[in-house]
PDB file of C-alpha atoms in Angstrom:
ATOM      1  CA  MET A   1    -143.019 -71.693  94.461  1.00 43.00           C
ATOM      2  CA  LEU A   2    -142.105 -72.582  98.049  1.00 45.00           C
ATOM      3  CA  ARG A   3    -145.383 -74.431  98.470  1.00 54.00           C
ATOM      4  CA  SER A   4    -144.648 -76.573  95.453  1.00 54.00           C
ATOM      5  CA  LEU A   5    -141.221 -77.493  96.867  1.00 52.00           C
ATOM      6  CA  HIS A   6    -142.669 -78.457 100.247  1.00 58.00           C
ATOM      7  CA  SER A   7    -145.383 -80.573  98.725  1.00 60.00           C
ATOM      8  CA  ASN A   8    -142.978 -82.316  96.346  1.00 62.00           C
ATOM      9  CA  LYS A   9    -142.532 -85.920  97.590  1.00 67.00           C
ATOM     10  CA  ASN A  10    -139.943 -86.931  94.977  1.00 68.00           C
ATOM     11  CA  GLY A  11    -137.060 -85.883  97.236  1.00 77.00           C
ATOM     12  CA  VAL A  12    -138.335 -88.023 100.107  1.00 82.00           C
ATOM     13  CA  VAL A  13    -138.746 -91.029  97.831  1.00 84.00           C
ATOM     14  CA  PHE A  14    -135.245 -90.523  96.419  1.00 85.00           C
ATOM     15  CA  VAL A  15    -133.671 -90.375  99.896  1.00 87.00           C
ATOM     16  CA  THR A  16    -135.662 -93.434 101.001  1.00 89.00           C
ATOM     17  CA  VAL A  17    -134.535 -95.424  97.965  1.00 91.00           C
ATOM     18  CA  LEU A  18    -130.933 -94.333  98.561  1.00 93.00           C
ATOM     19  CA  VAL A  19    -131.085 -95.495 102.203  1.00 94.00           C
ATOM     20  CA  ILE A  20    -132.562 -98.848 101.158  1.00 96.00           C
ATOM     21  CA  ILE A  21    -129.859 -99.337  98.505  1.00 96.00           C
ATOM     22  CA  LEU A  22    -127.152 -98.463 101.041  1.00 96.00           C
ATOM     23  CA  ALA A  23    -128.608-100.897 103.593  1.00 96.00           C
ATOM     24  CA  MET A  24    -128.797-103.690 101.008  1.00 96.00           C
ATOM     25  CA  THR A  25    -125.200-103.025  99.963  1.00 96.00           C
ATOM     26  CA  ILE A  26    -124.019-103.262 103.574  1.00 96.00           C
ATOM     27  CA  VAL A  27    -125.944-106.511 104.092  1.00 94.00           C
ATOM     28  CA  THR A  28    -124.532-107.990 100.867  1.00 94.00           C
ATOM     29  CA  VAL A  29    -120.948-107.085 101.773  1.00 93.00           C
ATOM     30  CA  SER A  30    -121.445-108.578 105.240  1.00 92.00           C
ATOM     31  CA  ILE A  31    -122.758-111.849 103.812  1.00 92.00           C
ATOM     32  CA  ILE A  32    -119.854-112.105 101.361  1.00 92.00           C
ATOM     33  CA  SER A  33    -117.375-111.382 104.145  1.00 90.00           C
ATOM     34  CA  LEU A  34    -118.889-114.088 106.353  1.00 87.00           C
ATOM     35  CA  ASN A  35    -118.737-116.620 103.517  1.00 89.00           C
ATOM     36  CA  VAL A  36    -115.081-115.854 102.806  1.00 87.00           C
ATOM     37  CA  ASN A  37    -114.224-116.118 106.508  1.00 85.00           C
ATOM     38  CA  GLN A  38    -116.056-119.431 106.758  1.00 88.00           C
ATOM     39  CA  ALA A  39    -114.205-120.804 103.739  1.00 85.00           C
ATOM     40  CA  LEU A  40    -110.846-119.810 105.224  1.00 83.00           C
ATOM     41  CA  LEU A  41    -111.702-121.379 108.583  1.00 85.00           C
ATOM     42  CA  THR A  42    -112.856-124.562 106.881  1.00 88.00           C
ATOM     43  CA  GLU A  43    -109.586-124.761 104.922  1.00 87.00           C
ATOM     44  CA  LYS A  44    -107.583-124.298 108.133  1.00 89.00           C
ATOM     45  CA  GLU A  45    -109.586-126.991 109.927  1.00 92.00           C
ATOM     46  CA  TYR A  46    -109.084-129.319 106.956  1.00 91.00           C
ATOM     47  CA  ARG A  47    -105.304-128.844 107.102  1.00 92.00           C
ATOM     48  CA  THR A  48    -105.334-129.354 110.867  1.00 93.00           C
ATOM     49  CA  ILE A  49    -107.214-132.641 110.482  1.00 94.00           C
ATOM     50  CA  GLN A  50    -104.762-133.792 107.794  1.00 93.00           C
ATOM     51  CA  ALA A  51    -101.833-132.898 110.061  1.00 94.00           C
ATOM     52  CA  GLU A  52    -103.422-134.744 112.972  1.00 95.00           C
ATOM     53  CA  VAL A  53    -103.930-137.898 110.905  1.00 94.00           C
ATOM     54  CA  MET A  54    -100.323-137.731 109.712  1.00 93.00           C
ATOM     55  CA  GLY A  55     -99.211-137.278 113.327  1.00 94.00           C
ATOM     56  CA  TYR A  56    -101.096-140.404 114.368  1.00 94.00           C
ATOM     57  CA  GLY A  57     -99.483-142.289 111.507  1.00 92.00           C
ATOM     58  CA  ALA A  58     -96.019-141.145 112.578  1.00 92.00           C
ATOM     59  CA  PHE A  59     -96.798-142.131 116.162  1.00 93.00           C
ATOM     60  CA  TYR A  60     -97.808-145.674 115.239  1.00 93.00           C
ATOM     61  CA  LYS A  61     -94.946-146.040 112.750  1.00 92.00           C
ATOM     62  CA  THR A  62     -92.422-144.915 115.381  1.00 90.00           C
ATOM     63  CA  VAL A  63     -93.842-147.287 117.998  1.00 89.00           C
ATOM     64  CA  ALA A  64     -93.836-150.193 115.524  1.00 92.00           C
ATOM     65  CA  GLU A  65     -90.239-149.495 114.503  1.00 90.00           C
ATOM     66  CA  ARG A  66     -89.220-149.282 118.166  1.00 87.00           C
ATOM     67  CA  TYR A  67     -90.722-152.709 118.845  1.00 88.00           C
ATOM     68  CA  THR A  68     -88.693-154.268 116.035  1.00 91.00           C
ATOM     69  CA  ASP A  69     -85.469-152.322 116.682  1.00 89.00           C
ATOM     70  CA  LYS A  70     -84.633-151.194 120.227  1.00 84.00           C
ATOM     71  CA  ASP A  71     -82.066-148.682 118.921  1.00 86.00           C
ATOM     72  CA  PHE A  72     -84.608-146.902 116.718  1.00 87.00           C
ATOM     73  CA  LYS A  73     -84.982-143.266 117.811  1.00 88.00           C
ATOM     74  CA  THR A  74     -86.365-141.040 115.043  1.00 90.00           C
ATOM     75  CA  TYR A  75     -88.803-141.286 112.182  1.00 90.00           C
ATOM     76  CA  SER A  76     -89.272-138.540 109.628  1.00 92.00           C
ATOM     77  CA  SER A  77     -91.378-138.258 106.531  1.00 92.00           C
ATOM     78  CA  SER A  78     -92.599-135.609 104.150  1.00 94.00           C
ATOM     79  CA  GLN A  79     -95.810-135.793 102.151  1.00 92.00           C
ATOM     80  CA  THR A  80     -97.416-133.363  99.732  1.00 92.00           C
ATOM     81  CA  LEU A  81    -101.201-133.237  99.782  1.00 88.00           C
ATOM     82  CA  GLN A  82    -102.961-130.756  97.496  1.00 87.00           C
ATOM     83  CA  ASN A  83     -99.790-128.684  97.015  1.00 90.00           C
ATOM     84  CA  ILE A  84     -99.187-128.426 100.774  1.00 90.00           C
ATOM     85  CA  THR A  85     -96.104-130.177 102.142  1.00 94.00           C
ATOM     86  CA  PHE A  86     -96.525-131.852 105.524  1.00 95.00           C
ATOM     87  CA  SER A  87     -93.340-132.785 107.378  1.00 95.00           C
ATOM     88  CA  VAL A  88     -93.676-135.330 110.170  1.00 94.00           C
ATOM     89  CA  THR A  89     -91.039-136.217 112.749  1.00 94.00           C
ATOM     90  CA  GLY A  90     -91.368-138.773 115.516  1.00 91.00           C
ATOM     91  CA  ALA A  91     -88.571-138.888 118.083  1.00 90.00           C
ATOM     92  CA  ILE A  92     -88.094-141.183 121.053  1.00 88.00           C
ATOM     93  CA  ASP A  93     -86.306-139.803 124.098  1.00 84.00           C
ATOM     94  CA  ASP A  94     -84.899-142.847 125.866  1.00 77.00           C
ATOM     95  CA  LEU A  95     -83.861-141.069 129.057  1.00 78.00           C
ATOM     96  CA  ASN A  96     -86.859-142.639 130.815  1.00 71.00           C
ATOM     97  CA  GLY A  97     -88.434-139.232 131.371  1.00 70.00           C
ATOM     98  CA  GLY A  98     -91.994-140.471 131.005  1.00 72.00           C
ATOM     99  CA  PRO A  99     -94.336-141.831 133.661  1.00 76.00           C
ATOM    100  CA  ASN A 100     -92.982-144.846 135.568  1.00 75.00           C
ATOM    101  CA  GLY A 101     -89.636-144.648 133.767  1.00 71.00           C
ATOM    102  CA  THR A 102     -91.037-145.038 130.262  1.00 79.00           C
ATOM    103  CA  ASP A 103     -89.579-143.462 127.138  1.00 82.00           C
ATOM    104  CA  VAL A 104     -91.059-140.224 125.804  1.00 86.00           C
ATOM    105  CA  LEU A 105     -92.268-140.071 122.203  1.00 88.00           C
ATOM    106  CA  ASP A 106     -92.619-136.646 120.583  1.00 90.00           C
ATOM    107  CA  VAL A 107     -94.404-136.232 117.250  1.00 93.00           C
ATOM    108  CA  LEU A 108     -94.113-132.937 115.373  1.00 92.00           C
ATOM    109  CA  VAL A 109     -96.095-132.105 112.238  1.00 94.00           C
ATOM    110  CA  THR A 110     -95.392-128.925 110.281  1.00 93.00           C
ATOM    111  CA  TYR A 111     -97.099-127.588 107.184  1.00 91.00           C
TER     112      TYR A 111
END
């Protein structure tokens, strides 16, 4: 009886198959996790690029308005892109705090 248990290879095959299934499960979960992380990072980068473009737009709009009206100090706008609201504010600080006595322009984008 003991000899038949020691010579039985079914237990070894079962354990080997179990280890392979466990390893494949871990690899699959890791791949799915990496894909989800990559998708979230891509979405964040996409929003950051949209915010940057809106910031540039606010910058140029504020500068253009300042050229036409010397008393112009703030520009604000709000846009909704793909159900995300971007708020842009451009403000000119005319206390000559910039280099060589120039005015400072701050642009803030929130989303």
